[in-house]
Amino acid sequence: MSEQPEARRAKRTGRSPNYPGIDLPTAIERARVVFDKENRHEAPMATITAHWGYSAPTNGGAATTYSALKKFGLLEDIGSGADRRGKLTDLAFEILRSPDPSEAIRVAALTPEIHDEMWQKYGANLPSDRNLQWTLVRERGFTES
């Protein structure tokens, strides 16, 4: 058996570490939609994602959005499988109802581990997008895409 040259080897594709699939302002707006429809009541995942305009709760954008709200600490899961329900968290309620939500927004922004890690490393002075991408791919195992 001969080994293939490096250039001919198939590129291995993997998964990036967990991170929110939508930005925080979008997540807050999605939380607002849930609050407007359900207040602070539990609701089935399918109902929550339908409020956002999705027809299938576990596919594509619906699952990405639901997961992002959880990663930002705005939504909590109750149950699993067909009984999976969601409920807005106290943090979401504070962001949506407080006259000055700035501290709660800061908490939500730094809740995802990768966000907190980048804040600890760079603070408010992030490097260029290209430099940050290189760091995330090379040092943290994110995929190029």
PDB file of C-alpha atoms in Angstrom:
ATOM      1  CA  MET A   1       0.000   0.000   0.000  1.00  0.00           C
ATOM      2  CA  SER A   2       1.329   3.351  -0.962  1.00  0.00           C
ATOM      3  CA  GLU A   3       0.412   6.462   0.869  1.00  0.00           C
ATOM      4  CA  GLN A   4      -1.305   9.198  -1.069  1.00  0.00           C
ATOM      5  CA  PRO A   5       0.542  12.479  -1.403  1.00  0.00           C
ATOM      6  CA  GLU A   6      -0.604  15.122   1.058  1.00  0.00           C
ATOM      7  CA  ALA A   7      -2.308  17.155  -1.670  1.00  0.00           C
ATOM      8  CA  ARG A   8      -4.446  14.201  -2.765  1.00  0.00           C
ATOM      9  CA  ARG A   9      -5.772  13.253   0.635  1.00  0.00           C
ATOM     10  CA  ALA A  10      -9.383  14.086   1.162  1.00  0.00           C
ATOM     11  CA  LYS A  11      -9.894  17.013   3.456  1.00  0.00           C
ATOM     12  CA  ARG A  12     -11.366  15.928   6.718  1.00  0.00           C
ATOM     13  CA  THR A  13     -14.458  17.855   7.610  1.00  0.00           C
ATOM     14  CA  GLY A  14     -15.581  18.120  11.166  1.00  0.00           C
ATOM     15  CA  ARG A  15     -17.716  20.181  13.402  1.00  0.00           C
ATOM     16  CA  SER A  16     -16.824  23.421  15.067  1.00  0.00           C
ATOM     17  CA  PRO A  17     -17.148  23.720  18.834  1.00  0.00           C
ATOM     18  CA  ASN A  18     -20.574  24.795  20.063  1.00  0.00           C
ATOM     19  CA  TYR A  19     -21.417  28.430  19.545  1.00  0.00           C
ATOM     20  CA  PRO A  20     -24.641  30.354  18.928  1.00  0.00           C
ATOM     21  CA  GLY A  21     -25.800  30.146  15.307  1.00  0.00           C
ATOM     22  CA  ILE A  22     -27.400  33.616  15.431  1.00  0.00           C
ATOM     23  CA  ASP A  23     -26.225  36.875  16.954  1.00  0.00           C
ATOM     24  CA  LEU A  24     -27.437  38.222  20.288  1.00  0.00           C
ATOM     25  CA  PRO A  25     -29.690  41.009  18.924  1.00  0.00           C
ATOM     26  CA  THR A  26     -31.522  38.431  16.785  1.00  0.00           C
ATOM     27  CA  ALA A  27     -31.770  36.070  19.767  1.00  0.00           C
ATOM     28  CA  ILE A  28     -33.249  38.864  21.889  1.00  0.00           C
ATOM     29  CA  GLU A  29     -35.832  39.600  19.202  1.00  0.00           C
ATOM     30  CA  ARG A  30     -36.744  35.893  19.053  1.00  0.00           C
ATOM     31  CA  ALA A  31     -37.097  35.909  22.854  1.00  0.00           C
ATOM     32  CA  ARG A  32     -39.381  38.944  22.522  1.00  0.00           C
ATOM     33  CA  VAL A  33     -41.611  37.015  20.115  1.00  0.00           C
ATOM     34  CA  VAL A  34     -41.858  34.154  22.616  1.00  0.00           C
ATOM     35  CA  PHE A  35     -42.634  36.595  25.426  1.00  0.00           C
ATOM     36  CA  ASP A  36     -45.329  38.332  23.357  1.00  0.00           C
ATOM     37  CA  LYS A  37     -47.007  35.002  22.585  1.00  0.00           C
ATOM     38  CA  GLU A  38     -46.367  32.937  25.720  1.00  0.00           C
ATOM     39  CA  ASN A  39     -45.285  35.412  28.402  1.00  0.00           C
ATOM     40  CA  ARG A  40     -43.247  33.289  30.830  1.00  0.00           C
ATOM     41  CA  HIS A  41     -45.209  30.072  30.319  1.00  0.00           C
ATOM     42  CA  GLU A  42     -43.669  26.821  29.153  1.00  0.00           C
ATOM     43  CA  ALA A  43     -44.494  25.888  25.572  1.00  0.00           C
ATOM     44  CA  PRO A  44     -43.671  22.922  23.334  1.00  0.00           C
ATOM     45  CA  MET A  45     -40.575  23.418  21.194  1.00  0.00           C
ATOM     46  CA  ALA A  46     -42.768  23.105  18.081  1.00  0.00           C
ATOM     47  CA  THR A  47     -44.982  25.948  19.317  1.00  0.00           C
ATOM     48  CA  ILE A  48     -42.018  28.205  20.087  1.00  0.00           C
ATOM     49  CA  THR A  49     -40.395  27.625  16.702  1.00  0.00           C
ATOM     50  CA  ALA A  50     -43.770  28.084  14.959  1.00  0.00           C
ATOM     51  CA  HIS A  51     -43.970  31.538  16.565  1.00  0.00           C
ATOM     52  CA  TRP A  52     -40.748  32.294  14.650  1.00  0.00           C
ATOM     53  CA  GLY A  53     -42.283  31.090  11.384  1.00  0.00           C
ATOM     54  CA  TYR A  54     -40.736  27.609  11.190  1.00  0.00           C
ATOM     55  CA  SER A  55     -42.831  24.581  10.302  1.00  0.00           C
ATOM     56  CA  ALA A  56     -40.396  21.872  11.467  1.00  0.00           C
ATOM     57  CA  PRO A  57     -39.026  22.456  14.972  1.00  0.00           C
ATOM     58  CA  THR A  58     -35.946  20.243  14.776  1.00  0.00           C
ATOM     59  CA  ASN A  59     -34.607  21.138  11.341  1.00  0.00           C
ATOM     60  CA  GLY A  60     -32.305  23.878  10.106  1.00  0.00           C
ATOM     61  CA  GLY A  61     -33.066  27.388  11.231  1.00  0.00           C
ATOM     62  CA  ALA A  62     -35.590  26.392  13.885  1.00  0.00           C
ATOM     63  CA  ALA A  63     -33.144  24.171  15.756  1.00  0.00           C
ATOM     64  CA  THR A  64     -30.290  26.657  15.283  1.00  0.00           C
ATOM     65  CA  THR A  65     -32.361  29.527  16.669  1.00  0.00           C
ATOM     66  CA  TYR A  66     -33.736  27.514  19.590  1.00  0.00           C
ATOM     67  CA  SER A  67     -30.229  26.323  20.468  1.00  0.00           C
ATOM     68  CA  ALA A  68     -28.785  29.853  20.237  1.00  0.00           C
ATOM     69  CA  LEU A  69     -31.329  31.170  22.735  1.00  0.00           C
ATOM     70  CA  LYS A  70     -30.269  28.401  25.109  1.00  0.00           C
ATOM     71  CA  LYS A  71     -26.565  29.204  24.571  1.00  0.00           C
ATOM     72  CA  PHE A  72     -27.182  32.880  25.384  1.00  0.00           C
ATOM     73  CA  GLY A  73     -29.088  31.848  28.524  1.00  0.00           C
ATOM     74  CA  LEU A  74     -32.403  33.228  27.266  1.00  0.00           C
ATOM     75  CA  LEU A  75     -34.312  29.936  27.040  1.00  0.00           C
ATOM     76  CA  GLU A  76     -34.281  26.807  29.143  1.00  0.00           C
ATOM     77  CA  ASP A  77     -35.273  23.304  28.125  1.00  0.00           C
ATOM     78  CA  ILE A  78     -37.799  21.331  30.095  1.00  0.00           C
ATOM     79  CA  GLY A  79     -38.171  17.652  29.207  1.00  0.00           C
ATOM     80  CA  SER A  80     -36.889  15.965  26.083  1.00  0.00           C
ATOM     81  CA  GLY A  81     -37.991  14.299  22.882  1.00  0.00           C
ATOM     82  CA  ALA A  82     -41.661  14.720  22.077  1.00  0.00           C
ATOM     83  CA  ASP A  83     -42.199  16.248  25.536  1.00  0.00           C
ATOM     84  CA  ARG A  84     -39.522  18.918  25.038  1.00  0.00           C
ATOM     85  CA  ARG A  85     -40.727  22.310  26.147  1.00  0.00           C
ATOM     86  CA  GLY A  86     -39.045  25.661  26.478  1.00  0.00           C
ATOM     87  CA  LYS A  87     -39.418  28.594  28.804  1.00  0.00           C
ATOM     88  CA  LEU A  88     -37.823  32.024  28.871  1.00  0.00           C
ATOM     89  CA  THR A  89     -35.272  32.468  31.641  1.00  0.00           C
ATOM     90  CA  ASP A  90     -35.076  35.200  34.253  1.00  0.00           C
ATOM     91  CA  LEU A  91     -32.210  36.676  32.212  1.00  0.00           C
ATOM     92  CA  ALA A  92     -34.447  36.932  29.133  1.00  0.00           C
ATOM     93  CA  PHE A  93     -37.187  38.516  31.216  1.00  0.00           C
ATOM     94  CA  GLU A  94     -34.715  41.059  32.620  1.00  0.00           C
ATOM     95  CA  ILE A  95     -33.493  41.984  29.130  1.00  0.00           C
ATOM     96  CA  LEU A  96     -37.031  42.344  27.797  1.00  0.00           C
ATOM     97  CA  ARG A  97     -38.638  44.149  30.750  1.00  0.00           C
ATOM     98  CA  SER A  98     -35.908  46.119  32.528  1.00  0.00           C
ATOM     99  CA  PRO A  99     -35.695  49.876  31.941  1.00  0.00           C
ATOM    100  CA  ASP A 100     -31.893  49.445  31.700  1.00  0.00           C
ATOM    101  CA  PRO A 101     -31.074  45.961  30.399  1.00  0.00           C
ATOM    102  CA  SER A 102     -27.393  46.719  29.652  1.00  0.00           C
ATOM    103  CA  GLU A 103     -25.947  44.505  32.423  1.00  0.00           C
ATOM    104  CA  ALA A 104     -28.275  41.615  31.540  1.00  0.00           C
ATOM    105  CA  ILE A 105     -27.325  41.956  27.865  1.00  0.00           C
ATOM    106  CA  ARG A 106     -23.638  41.835  28.844  1.00  0.00           C
ATOM    107  CA  VAL A 107     -24.283  38.650  30.839  1.00  0.00           C
ATOM    108  CA  ALA A 108     -26.103  37.062  27.886  1.00  0.00           C
ATOM    109  CA  ALA A 109     -23.349  38.114  25.458  1.00  0.00           C
ATOM    110  CA  LEU A 110     -20.690  36.389  27.566  1.00  0.00           C
ATOM    111  CA  THR A 111     -22.699  33.279  28.431  1.00  0.00           C
ATOM    112  CA  PRO A 112     -21.485  31.237  25.429  1.00  0.00           C
ATOM    113  CA  GLU A 113     -18.098  29.792  26.411  1.00  0.00           C
ATOM    114  CA  ILE A 114     -16.328  30.929  23.238  1.00  0.00           C
ATOM    115  CA  HIS A 115     -17.601  34.499  23.698  1.00  0.00           C
ATOM    116  CA  ASP A 116     -16.327  34.607  27.264  1.00  0.00           C
ATOM    117  CA  GLU A 117     -13.001  33.122  26.210  1.00  0.00           C
ATOM    118  CA  MET A 118     -12.516  35.737  23.472  1.00  0.00           C
ATOM    119  CA  TRP A 119     -13.515  38.507  25.922  1.00  0.00           C
ATOM    120  CA  GLN A 120     -10.963  37.239  28.441  1.00  0.00           C
ATOM    121  CA  LYS A 121      -8.291  37.155  25.751  1.00  0.00           C
ATOM    122  CA  TYR A 122      -9.040  40.391  23.875  1.00  0.00           C
ATOM    123  CA  GLY A 123     -11.552  42.456  25.850  1.00  0.00           C
ATOM    124  CA  ALA A 124     -13.301  45.061  23.737  1.00  0.00           C
ATOM    125  CA  ASN A 125     -10.330  45.285  21.348  1.00  0.00           C
ATOM    126  CA  LEU A 126     -10.818  42.306  19.043  1.00  0.00           C
ATOM    127  CA  PRO A 127      -8.219  41.702  16.354  1.00  0.00           C
ATOM    128  CA  SER A 128      -9.181  41.827  12.677  1.00  0.00           C
ATOM    129  CA  ASP A 129     -11.773  39.335  11.446  1.00  0.00           C
ATOM    130  CA  ARG A 130      -9.096  37.502   9.475  1.00  0.00           C
ATOM    131  CA  ASN A 131      -6.821  37.229  12.515  1.00  0.00           C
ATOM    132  CA  LEU A 132      -9.712  36.123  14.733  1.00  0.00           C
ATOM    133  CA  GLN A 133     -10.749  33.503  12.176  1.00  0.00           C
ATOM    134  CA  TRP A 134      -7.202  32.145  12.079  1.00  0.00           C
ATOM    135  CA  THR A 135      -7.167  31.924  15.881  1.00  0.00           C
ATOM    136  CA  LEU A 136     -10.534  30.154  16.019  1.00  0.00           C
ATOM    137  CA  VAL A 137      -9.569  27.643  13.319  1.00  0.00           C
ATOM    138  CA  ARG A 138      -5.995  26.931  14.433  1.00  0.00           C
ATOM    139  CA  GLU A 139      -6.271  27.210  18.192  1.00  0.00           C
ATOM    140  CA  ARG A 140      -9.877  26.317  18.944  1.00  0.00           C
ATOM    141  CA  GLY A 141     -10.732  23.740  16.290  1.00  0.00           C
ATOM    142  CA  PHE A 142     -13.398  25.645  14.345  1.00  0.00           C
ATOM    143  CA  THR A 143     -13.902  24.682  10.725  1.00  0.00           C
ATOM    144  CA  GLU A 144     -12.952  27.118   7.976  1.00  0.00           C
ATOM    145  CA  SER A 145     -16.591  27.693   7.056  1.00  0.00           C
TER     146      SER A 145
END
